[in-house]
CSV table of C-alpha atoms and ligand atoms in Angstrom, one decimal:
chain,number,residue,atom,x,y,z
A,1,MET,CA,-72.1,-24.4,-16.0
A,2,SER,CA,-73.6,-25.5,-12.8
A,3,ILE,CA,-73.6,-29.0,-11.4
A,4,THR,CA,-77.0,-30.6,-11.3
A,5,VAL,CA,-76.2,-32.7,-8.3
A,6,VAL,CA,-76.5,-29.6,-6.1
A,7,ASP,CA,-80.2,-29.3,-6.3
A,8,HIS,CA,-80.7,-33.0,-5.9
A,9,LEU,CA,-78.6,-33.0,-2.8
A,10,THR,CA,-80.0,-30.1,-1.1
A,11,GLU,CA,-83.6,-30.4,-2.2
A,12,GLY,CA,-83.3,-26.9,-3.7
A,13,LYS,CA,-81.9,-25.2,-0.7
A,14,ALA,CA,-79.2,-22.8,-1.7
A,15,VAL,CA,-75.9,-24.0,-0.3
A,16,ARG,CA,-73.8,-24.1,-3.4
A,17,VAL,CA,-70.6,-22.2,-3.4
A,18,ASP,CA,-70.6,-20.4,-6.7
A,19,ASN,CA,-66.9,-20.7,-7.7
A,20,PHE,CA,-67.2,-24.5,-7.8
A,21,THR,CA,-69.7,-24.6,-10.6
A,22,SER,CA,-67.5,-25.3,-13.6
A,23,PRO,CA,-67.4,-28.9,-14.9
A,24,MET,CA,-63.8,-29.2,-13.8
A,25,ALA,CA,-64.4,-27.8,-10.3
A,26,PRO,CA,-63.3,-30.2,-7.6
A,27,VAL,CA,-65.7,-33.0,-6.6
A,28,LEU,CA,-64.0,-33.0,-3.3
A,29,GLN,CA,-62.1,-30.1,-1.7
A,30,ILE,CA,-60.6,-30.4,1.7
A,31,SER,CA,-59.1,-27.2,3.1
A,32,ASP,CA,-57.1,-26.7,6.2
A,33,LEU,CA,-58.7,-29.7,7.9
A,34,THR,CA,-57.8,-30.5,11.5
A,35,ILE,CA,-59.2,-33.5,13.4
A,36,ALA,CA,-58.6,-34.1,17.0
A,37,ALA,CA,-59.3,-36.8,19.6
A,38,VAL,CA,-61.7,-35.4,22.2
A,39,SER,CA,-62.7,-36.4,25.7
A,40,ASP,CA,-66.4,-37.2,26.6
A,41,LYS,CA,-66.7,-33.6,27.7
A,42,GLY,CA,-65.4,-32.4,24.3
A,43,LYS,CA,-62.0,-31.4,25.5
A,44,VAL,CA,-59.3,-31.7,22.8
A,45,LEU,CA,-56.8,-34.4,23.7
A,46,ASN,CA,-54.6,-34.5,20.7
A,47,GLU,CA,-54.7,-33.5,17.1
A,48,LEU,CA,-54.6,-36.5,14.7
A,49,VAL,CA,-54.5,-34.7,11.4
A,50,GLN,CA,-53.6,-31.0,10.9
A,51,GLY,CA,-54.1,-28.5,8.2
A,52,ILE,CA,-54.9,-31.0,5.4
A,53,ASP,CA,-55.5,-29.5,2.0
A,54,LEU,CA,-56.6,-31.9,-0.8
A,55,SER,CA,-58.8,-31.8,-3.9
A,56,VAL,CA,-60.0,-34.2,-6.5
A,57,ARG,CA,-61.5,-33.3,-9.8
A,58,PRO,CA,-64.0,-35.2,-12.0
A,59,GLY,CA,-62.3,-38.1,-13.7
A,60,GLU,CA,-59.2,-37.7,-11.6
A,61,MET,CA,-57.6,-40.3,-9.3
A,62,LEU,CA,-55.9,-38.9,-6.2
A,63,GLY,CA,-53.7,-41.2,-4.2
A,64,LEU,CA,-53.0,-40.7,-0.5
A,65,VAL,CA,-50.0,-42.6,0.8
A,66,GLY,CA,-48.4,-42.7,4.2
A,67,GLU,CA,-47.3,-45.0,7.0
A,68,SER,CA,-49.8,-46.8,9.2
A,69,GLY,CA,-51.2,-44.3,11.7
A,70,SER,CA,-50.4,-41.2,9.6
A,71,GLY,CA,-54.1,-40.2,9.4
A,72,LYS,CA,-55.3,-41.4,6.0
A,73,SER,CA,-58.5,-43.2,7.2
A,74,VAL,CA,-59.4,-40.5,9.7
A,75,THR,CA,-59.3,-38.0,6.8
A,76,ALA,CA,-61.5,-40.2,4.6
A,77,THR,CA,-63.9,-40.8,7.4
A,78,ALA,CA,-64.3,-37.1,8.0
A,79,VAL,CA,-65.2,-36.7,4.3
A,80,LEU,CA,-68.0,-39.2,4.8
A,81,ASP,CA,-68.9,-37.5,8.0
A,82,LEU,CA,-68.7,-40.8,9.8
A,83,LEU,CA,-66.1,-39.9,12.5
A,84,PRO,CA,-66.7,-41.6,15.8
A,85,LYS,CA,-67.8,-39.4,18.7
A,86,SER,CA,-64.3,-39.5,20.2
A,87,LEU,CA,-63.0,-37.7,17.1
A,88,GLN,CA,-63.9,-34.2,15.9
A,89,VAL,CA,-63.2,-31.8,13.1
A,90,THR,CA,-61.8,-28.8,15.0
A,91,ALA,CA,-60.9,-26.6,12.0
A,92,GLY,CA,-61.1,-26.5,8.3
A,93,ASN,CA,-63.7,-27.2,5.7
A,94,ILE,CA,-64.9,-30.0,3.4
A,95,TYR,CA,-66.7,-29.2,0.2
A,96,LEU,CA,-68.4,-31.8,-2.0
A,97,SER,CA,-69.0,-30.4,-5.5
A,98,GLY,CA,-68.9,-27.0,-3.9
A,99,ILE,CA,-71.3,-27.9,-1.1
A,100,HIS,CA,-70.1,-27.3,2.4
A,101,LEU,CA,-70.5,-30.6,4.2
A,102,GLY,CA,-71.4,-28.9,7.4
A,103,SER,CA,-74.3,-27.2,5.8
A,104,LEU,CA,-76.1,-30.4,5.1
A,105,SER,CA,-78.8,-32.1,7.3
A,106,GLU,CA,-78.3,-35.7,8.5
A,107,LYS,CA,-80.9,-36.8,5.9
A,108,GLU,CA,-79.0,-35.0,3.1
A,109,LYS,CA,-75.7,-36.5,4.2
A,110,ARG,CA,-77.1,-40.0,4.3
A,111,ARG,CA,-78.4,-39.6,0.7
A,112,LEU,CA,-75.1,-38.1,-0.3
A,113,ARG,CA,-73.2,-41.2,1.1
A,114,GLY,CA,-75.2,-43.7,-0.8
A,115,LYS,CA,-75.6,-41.9,-4.0
A,116,GLU,CA,-73.0,-39.2,-4.7
A,117,ILE,CA,-70.1,-40.7,-2.7
A,118,ALA,CA,-69.4,-44.4,-2.7
A,119,TYR,CA,-66.8,-46.0,-0.6
A,120,MET,CA,-64.8,-49.2,-0.8
A,121,PHE,CA,-63.1,-50.4,2.3
A,122,GLN,CA,-60.4,-52.8,3.1
A,123,ASN,CA,-62.9,-55.0,4.9
A,124,TYR,CA,-65.0,-55.9,1.9
A,125,GLN,CA,-67.1,-58.3,4.0
A,126,GLY,CA,-68.4,-55.2,5.8
A,127,SER,CA,-69.8,-53.9,2.5
A,128,PHE,CA,-72.6,-56.5,2.6
A,129,THR,CA,-74.9,-57.9,5.2
A,130,PRO,CA,-74.0,-61.6,5.6
A,131,ILE,CA,-77.5,-63.0,5.7
A,132,VAL,CA,-79.0,-61.3,2.7
A,133,LYS,CA,-78.2,-62.3,-0.9
A,134,ILE,CA,-76.0,-59.9,-2.8
A,135,GLY,CA,-78.6,-59.2,-5.5
A,136,LYS,CA,-81.3,-58.3,-3.0
A,137,GLN,CA,-78.9,-55.9,-1.3
A,138,LEU,CA,-78.0,-54.2,-4.6
A,139,VAL,CA,-81.6,-53.9,-5.6
A,140,GLU,CA,-82.5,-52.4,-2.2
A,141,THR,CA,-79.7,-49.9,-2.5
A,142,ILE,CA,-80.8,-48.8,-6.0
A,143,ARG,CA,-84.4,-48.5,-5.0
A,144,SER,CA,-83.6,-46.5,-1.9
A,145,HIS,CA,-82.1,-43.9,-4.1
A,146,GLU,CA,-84.0,-44.1,-7.3
A,147,GLN,CA,-87.6,-44.5,-8.2
A,148,VAL,CA,-87.4,-47.7,-10.3
A,149,SER,CA,-89.3,-51.0,-10.2
A,150,PHE,CA,-87.8,-54.2,-8.8
A,151,LYS,CA,-87.3,-55.5,-12.3
A,152,GLU,CA,-85.5,-52.3,-13.5
A,153,ALA,CA,-83.3,-52.3,-10.4
A,154,LYS,CA,-82.4,-56.0,-11.0
A,155,GLU,CA,-81.4,-55.2,-14.5
A,156,ILE,CA,-79.1,-52.4,-13.3
A,157,ALA,CA,-77.6,-54.7,-10.6
A,158,LEU,CA,-77.0,-57.6,-13.1
A,159,GLU,CA,-75.4,-55.2,-15.6
A,160,TRP,CA,-73.0,-53.9,-13.0
A,161,LEU,CA,-72.1,-57.3,-11.7
A,162,GLN,CA,-71.2,-58.2,-15.3
A,163,ARG,CA,-69.2,-55.1,-15.8
A,164,VAL,CA,-67.0,-56.0,-12.8
A,165,LYS,CA,-66.5,-59.3,-14.6
A,166,LEU,CA,-68.4,-61.5,-12.2
A,167,PRO,CA,-70.7,-64.3,-13.3
A,168,ALA,CA,-73.6,-61.9,-12.9
A,169,LYS,CA,-76.6,-64.3,-12.3
A,170,ARG,CA,-74.7,-66.5,-9.9
A,171,ALA,CA,-73.3,-63.5,-7.9
A,172,PHE,CA,-76.7,-62.0,-7.8
A,173,ASN,CA,-78.2,-65.1,-6.2
A,174,SER,CA,-75.3,-65.7,-3.8
A,175,TYR,CA,-74.9,-64.9,-0.1
A,176,PRO,CA,-71.7,-63.0,0.6
A,177,PHE,CA,-70.0,-66.0,2.2
A,178,GLN,CA,-70.5,-67.9,-1.1
A,179,LEU,CA,-68.1,-65.6,-2.9
A,180,SER,CA,-64.3,-65.4,-2.6
A,181,GLY,CA,-62.7,-62.3,-1.2
A,182,GLY,CA,-61.8,-61.0,-4.7
A,183,GLN,CA,-65.3,-61.7,-6.0
A,184,LEU,CA,-66.8,-59.9,-3.0
A,185,GLN,CA,-64.6,-56.9,-3.5
A,186,ARG,CA,-65.7,-56.8,-7.2
A,187,ALA,CA,-69.3,-56.9,-6.0
A,188,SER,CA,-68.6,-54.0,-3.7
A,189,LEU,CA,-67.0,-52.2,-6.7
A,190,ALA,CA,-70.3,-52.8,-8.6
A,191,ALA,CA,-72.3,-51.5,-5.6
A,192,ALA,CA,-70.1,-48.4,-5.5
A,193,LEU,CA,-70.3,-47.7,-9.3
A,194,MET,CA,-73.9,-48.6,-10.0
A,195,MET,CA,-75.2,-45.4,-8.3
A,196,LYS,CA,-73.0,-43.4,-10.7
A,197,PRO,CA,-71.3,-41.5,-7.9
A,198,SER,CA,-69.3,-38.3,-8.4
A,199,LEU,CA,-66.7,-39.6,-5.9
A,200,ILE,CA,-65.4,-43.0,-4.8
A,201,ILE,CA,-63.4,-43.2,-1.7
A,202,ALA,CA,-61.3,-46.4,-1.7
A,203,ASP,CA,-59.5,-47.0,1.6
A,204,GLU,CA,-57.0,-49.8,1.2
A,205,PRO,CA,-59.4,-51.7,-1.0
A,206,THR,CA,-56.8,-54.4,-1.8
A,207,THR,CA,-55.1,-55.0,1.5
A,208,ALA,CA,-57.1,-58.1,2.4
A,209,LEU,CA,-56.6,-59.6,-1.1
A,210,ASP,CA,-53.7,-61.5,-2.6
A,211,VAL,CA,-51.5,-59.3,-4.8
A,212,LEU,CA,-52.8,-60.4,-8.2
A,213,THR,CA,-56.4,-60.3,-7.2
A,214,GLY,CA,-55.9,-56.8,-5.7
A,215,GLU,CA,-54.2,-55.7,-8.9
A,216,ARG,CA,-57.2,-56.9,-11.0
A,217,VAL,CA,-59.7,-55.1,-8.7
A,218,LEU,CA,-57.7,-51.8,-9.1
A,219,ASP,CA,-57.4,-52.2,-12.8
A,220,LEU,CA,-61.2,-52.6,-13.0
A,221,LEU,CA,-61.6,-49.5,-10.9
A,222,VAL,CA,-59.4,-47.5,-13.3
A,223,ASP,CA,-61.2,-48.8,-16.4
A,224,LEU,CA,-64.7,-48.1,-15.0
A,225,GLN,CA,-63.6,-44.8,-13.6
A,226,LYS,CA,-62.7,-43.7,-17.2
A,227,GLU,CA,-66.1,-44.7,-18.4
A,228,THR,CA,-68.0,-43.0,-15.7
A,229,ASN,CA,-65.7,-40.0,-15.2
A,230,CYS,CA,-66.1,-40.1,-11.5
A,231,ALA,CA,-63.4,-38.9,-9.1
A,232,VAL,CA,-61.5,-41.5,-7.1
A,233,PHE,CA,-59.7,-40.9,-3.8
A,234,LEU,CA,-57.4,-43.9,-3.4
A,235,ILE,CA,-55.9,-44.4,0.0
A,236,SER,CA,-53.1,-46.9,0.3
A,237,HIS,CA,-49.9,-47.6,2.2
A,238,ASP,CA,-48.7,-49.4,-1.0
A,239,LEU,CA,-46.8,-46.8,-3.0
A,240,THR,CA,-46.7,-49.1,-6.0
A,241,HIS,CA,-50.5,-49.0,-6.4
A,242,VAL,CA,-50.5,-45.2,-6.1
A,243,LEU,CA,-47.6,-44.7,-8.5
A,244,LYS,CA,-49.1,-47.0,-11.1
A,245,ARG,CA,-52.6,-45.7,-11.2
A,246,THR,CA,-53.1,-42.2,-9.8
A,247,ASP,CA,-53.0,-38.8,-11.6
A,248,ARG,CA,-52.0,-36.9,-8.5
A,249,MET,CA,-50.8,-38.0,-5.1
A,250,ALA,CA,-50.3,-36.7,-1.6
A,251,VAL,CA,-47.8,-38.0,1.0
A,252,MET,CA,-48.8,-37.9,4.6
A,253,TYR,CA,-46.6,-38.2,7.6
A,254,GLY,CA,-47.7,-37.8,11.2
A,255,GLY,CA,-51.1,-36.3,10.4
A,256,ARG,CA,-49.8,-33.7,7.8
A,257,ILE,CA,-49.5,-33.6,4.1
A,258,ILE,CA,-45.8,-33.2,3.5
A,259,GLU,CA,-45.8,-33.3,-0.3
A,260,THR,CA,-48.3,-33.3,-3.0
A,261,GLY,CA,-48.3,-33.0,-6.8
A,262,PRO,CA,-48.9,-34.8,-10.1
A,263,THR,CA,-47.9,-38.4,-9.5
A,264,GLU,CA,-45.3,-38.4,-12.3
A,265,SER,CA,-43.7,-35.2,-10.9
A,266,VAL,CA,-43.5,-36.6,-7.3
A,267,ARG,CA,-42.2,-39.9,-8.7
A,268,HIS,CA,-39.4,-38.4,-10.7
A,269,ASN,CA,-38.7,-35.4,-8.7
A,270,PRO,CA,-39.5,-36.1,-5.0
A,271,GLN,CA,-38.7,-33.1,-2.8
A,272,HIS,CA,-39.3,-34.0,0.8
A,273,PRO,CA,-36.7,-36.3,2.4
A,274,TYR,CA,-39.5,-38.6,3.6
A,275,THR,CA,-40.9,-39.0,0.0
A,276,GLN,CA,-37.4,-39.6,-1.3
A,277,LEU,CA,-36.8,-42.3,1.2
A,278,LEU,CA,-40.2,-43.8,0.7
A,279,LEU,CA,-39.5,-44.1,-3.0
A,280,GLN,CA,-36.1,-45.6,-2.5
A,281,ALA,CA,-37.4,-48.1,0.0
A,282,ARG,CA,-40.0,-49.4,-2.4
A,283,PRO,CA,-39.4,-52.9,-3.8
A,284,LEU,CA,-38.7,-52.6,-7.5
A,285,LEU,CA,-41.4,-53.7,-9.8
A,286,THR,CA,-39.1,-55.6,-12.0
A,287,GLY,CA,-38.5,-58.3,-9.3
A,288,ARG,CA,-34.8,-57.6,-9.4
A,289,ILE,CA,-33.5,-57.6,-5.9
A,290,PRO,CA,-31.3,-54.5,-5.5
A,291,GLU,CA,-27.9,-55.0,-3.9
A,292,LYS,CA,-28.8,-52.8,-1.0
A,293,LEU,CA,-32.4,-52.1,0.1
A,294,THR,CA,-32.9,-48.6,1.4
A,295,THR,CA,-34.8,-48.4,4.7
A,296,ILE,CA,-36.3,-45.4,6.3
A,297,PRO,CA,-34.2,-44.6,9.4
A,298,GLY,CA,-35.7,-44.4,12.9
A,299,GLU,CA,-38.7,-45.9,14.5
A,300,PRO,CA,-41.7,-46.3,12.1
A,301,GLY,CA,-44.4,-43.9,13.1
A,302,ALA,CA,-42.2,-41.7,15.3
A,303,VAL,CA,-43.7,-38.2,15.0
A,304,ALA,CA,-42.1,-35.1,16.4
A,305,GLY,CA,-44.5,-33.4,18.8
A,306,GLN,CA,-43.5,-30.0,17.5
A,307,GLY,CA,-42.1,-28.6,14.2
A,308,CYS,CA,-41.7,-30.9,11.2
A,309,PRO,CA,-43.4,-34.3,12.0
A,310,PHE,CA,-40.6,-36.2,10.3
A,311,ALA,CA,-37.7,-34.4,12.1
A,312,LEU,CA,-37.0,-37.4,14.5
A,313,ARG,CA,-36.1,-39.6,11.6
A,314,CYS,CA,-34.9,-37.2,9.0
A,315,PRO,CA,-31.3,-37.5,7.7
A,316,SER,CA,-31.4,-33.9,6.5
A,317,ARG,CA,-32.6,-32.4,9.8
A,318,ILE,CA,-31.5,-28.9,10.5
A,319,GLU,CA,-32.2,-26.5,13.5
A,320,GLU,CA,-35.2,-24.9,11.8
A,321,CYS,CA,-37.0,-28.2,11.8
A,322,ALA,CA,-38.1,-27.5,15.3
A,323,GLN,CA,-40.6,-25.1,13.7
A,324,ALA,CA,-43.3,-26.5,11.4
A,325,PRO,CA,-42.4,-25.9,7.7
A,326,VAL,CA,-45.0,-24.5,5.4
A,327,MET,CA,-45.9,-25.9,2.0
A,328,LYS,CA,-43.7,-24.4,-0.7
A,329,PRO,CA,-44.4,-24.5,-4.5
A,330,MET,CA,-41.9,-26.9,-6.2
A,331,GLY,CA,-43.2,-26.8,-9.7
A,332,GLU,CA,-46.5,-26.9,-11.5
A,333,ASP,CA,-49.1,-28.0,-8.9
A,334,HIS,CA,-46.2,-29.7,-6.9
A,335,SER,CA,-45.4,-28.6,-3.4
A,336,ALA,CA,-43.6,-29.8,-0.3
A,337,ALA,CA,-43.2,-28.8,3.3
A,338,CYS,CA,-39.5,-28.9,4.2
A,339,HIS,CA,-37.1,-26.3,5.5
A,340,ILE,CA,-34.2,-27.3,3.4
A,341,LEU,CA,-36.2,-26.5,0.2
A,342,THR,CA,-36.7,-23.2,-1.4
A,343,ALA,CA,-39.5,-22.6,-3.8
A,344,GLY,CA,-38.5,-24.1,-7.1
A,345,GLY,CA,-37.1,-27.4,-5.7
A,346,GLU,CA,-33.5,-26.7,-4.8
A,347,PRO,CA,-32.2,-27.3,-1.3
A,348,ASP,CA,-31.7,-24.1,0.7
A,349,ASN,CA,-28.3,-25.3,1.8
A,350,GLU,CA,-26.4,-28.1,0.2
A,351,ASP,CA,-24.7,-29.1,3.4
A,352,ALA,CA,-28.0,-29.2,5.2
A,353,ALA,CA,-29.3,-31.7,2.7
A,354,GLY,CA,-26.7,-34.1,4.0
A,355,GLY,CA,-26.3,-35.6,0.5
A,356,GLN,CA,-29.8,-37.1,0.7
A,357,THR,CA,-32.1,-34.6,-1.0
A,358,ASN,CA,-32.2,-34.2,-4.7
A,359,GLN,CA,-30.4,-37.5,-5.1
A,360,GLN,CA,-31.3,-39.0,-8.4
A,361,VAL,CA,-33.7,-41.8,-7.8
A,362,VAL,CA,-33.8,-44.5,-10.4
A,363,PHE,CA,-37.0,-46.4,-11.0
A,364,CYS,CA,-37.6,-49.4,-13.2
B,401,ATP,N1,-61.4,-43.5,17.4
B,401,ATP,C1,-60.2,-43.0,17.6
B,401,ATP,N2,-59.8,-42.4,18.8
B,401,ATP,C2,-58.6,-42.0,19.0
B,401,ATP,N3,-57.6,-42.1,18.1
B,401,ATP,C3,-57.8,-42.6,16.9
B,401,ATP,C4,-59.1,-43.1,16.6
B,401,ATP,N4,-59.1,-43.6,15.3
B,401,ATP,C5,-57.8,-43.5,14.9
B,401,ATP,N5,-57.1,-42.9,15.8
B,401,ATP,C6,-55.7,-42.5,15.7
B,401,ATP,O1,-55.5,-41.6,14.6
B,401,ATP,C7,-54.3,-41.8,14.0
B,401,ATP,C8,-54.5,-41.9,12.5
B,401,ATP,O2,-55.2,-43.2,12.3
B,401,ATP,P1,-55.7,-43.7,10.9
B,401,ATP,O3,-56.5,-44.9,11.0
B,401,ATP,O4,-56.3,-42.5,10.1
B,401,ATP,O5,-54.3,-44.0,10.2
B,401,ATP,P2,-54.0,-44.6,8.7
B,401,ATP,O6,-53.1,-43.7,8.1
B,401,ATP,O7,-55.3,-44.9,8.0
B,401,ATP,O8,-53.3,-46.0,9.1
B,401,ATP,P3,-53.4,-47.5,8.4
B,401,ATP,O9,-52.5,-47.4,7.2
B,401,ATP,O10,-52.9,-48.4,9.4
B,401,ATP,O11,-54.8,-47.7,8.0
B,401,ATP,C9,-53.6,-43.0,14.7
B,401,ATP,O12,-52.7,-42.5,15.6
B,401,ATP,C10,-54.8,-43.6,15.4
B,401,ATP,O13,-54.3,-44.3,16.5
B,402,NI,NI1,-56.3,-46.6,7.4
């Protein structure tokens, strides 16, 4: 079965990739993506993300976690084709419902961003123009993508404001500054969902909110995602959010995906030493303070220039880590890039593991 969005996006021009036409084909597929900082003259200065492979299917929530500076936002921005001039995709491909992003015109990409891909950012204030009432902005967005009357667009906007549990009429008639941070992020969730996008990219949507408000916004996102069957790409440095809500997750370090798999599998059977440490360092959800809090050794963000990016901090480092490890299958749909692992999930060499890998990690 083919995806109807294709014709709409491309105005009938044939750019669909045929093997992405089943209903469960990925809404987003990133393959072997490399993004580099470039000089004014286009010379590559340094690579910020390398060889990224990710995919999200309809109705699925994919989480991307990693330390600050690991390349999460740069990856998301490339999907939206909104990288600043100083950054460039130097290798790899991005497909949206099977359409190669590079094959679209600027006009098609603009339409795609407003209609098929919605995004929620950390800075929810940025989602709305400060001097225009929320309702007017929502109506304008709807009418720029769909041929409906003002009255019909207003009804859609009010319905969605209500669905994100806002006092709809009041929010509709408010300027952005008249709403709290949590209310504004809900309004931006309404703005994202009302166009019935195939994909929502949420980059740290709760970071600027207090914990409880952030939790409620994410719960709403999960509920409404189920209703609309859209795909969600949730970026967060908060492992708890990702463990609690996503179907699959990817862990990034120093611009590379170092582990990926079903969230439950990564949670209960983390393979890469960095993922294991990240899980151990996480504050427990029960509120019990553990006797000894694990911390990740070394300087946060220290990335090895060559080989495994985590090598400078890794307690299990071996000589081979001077060479970049490849992703190895570790179970169904679960893979990790580490020299001490062999396909299947056992360390290559027990001594090399330094007692750190395959430790049983207990979660509450
Ligand atoms: N416009 C730019 N020019 C040059 N380097 C950049 C630019 N934007 C980001 N970077 C660099 O790219 C790397 C990845 O940044 P990115 O914002 O993607 O990290 P992140 O994982 O989203 O971090 P955070 O959790 O802090 O949001 C960082 O080293 C950052 O300094
Ligand atoms: Ni970021």
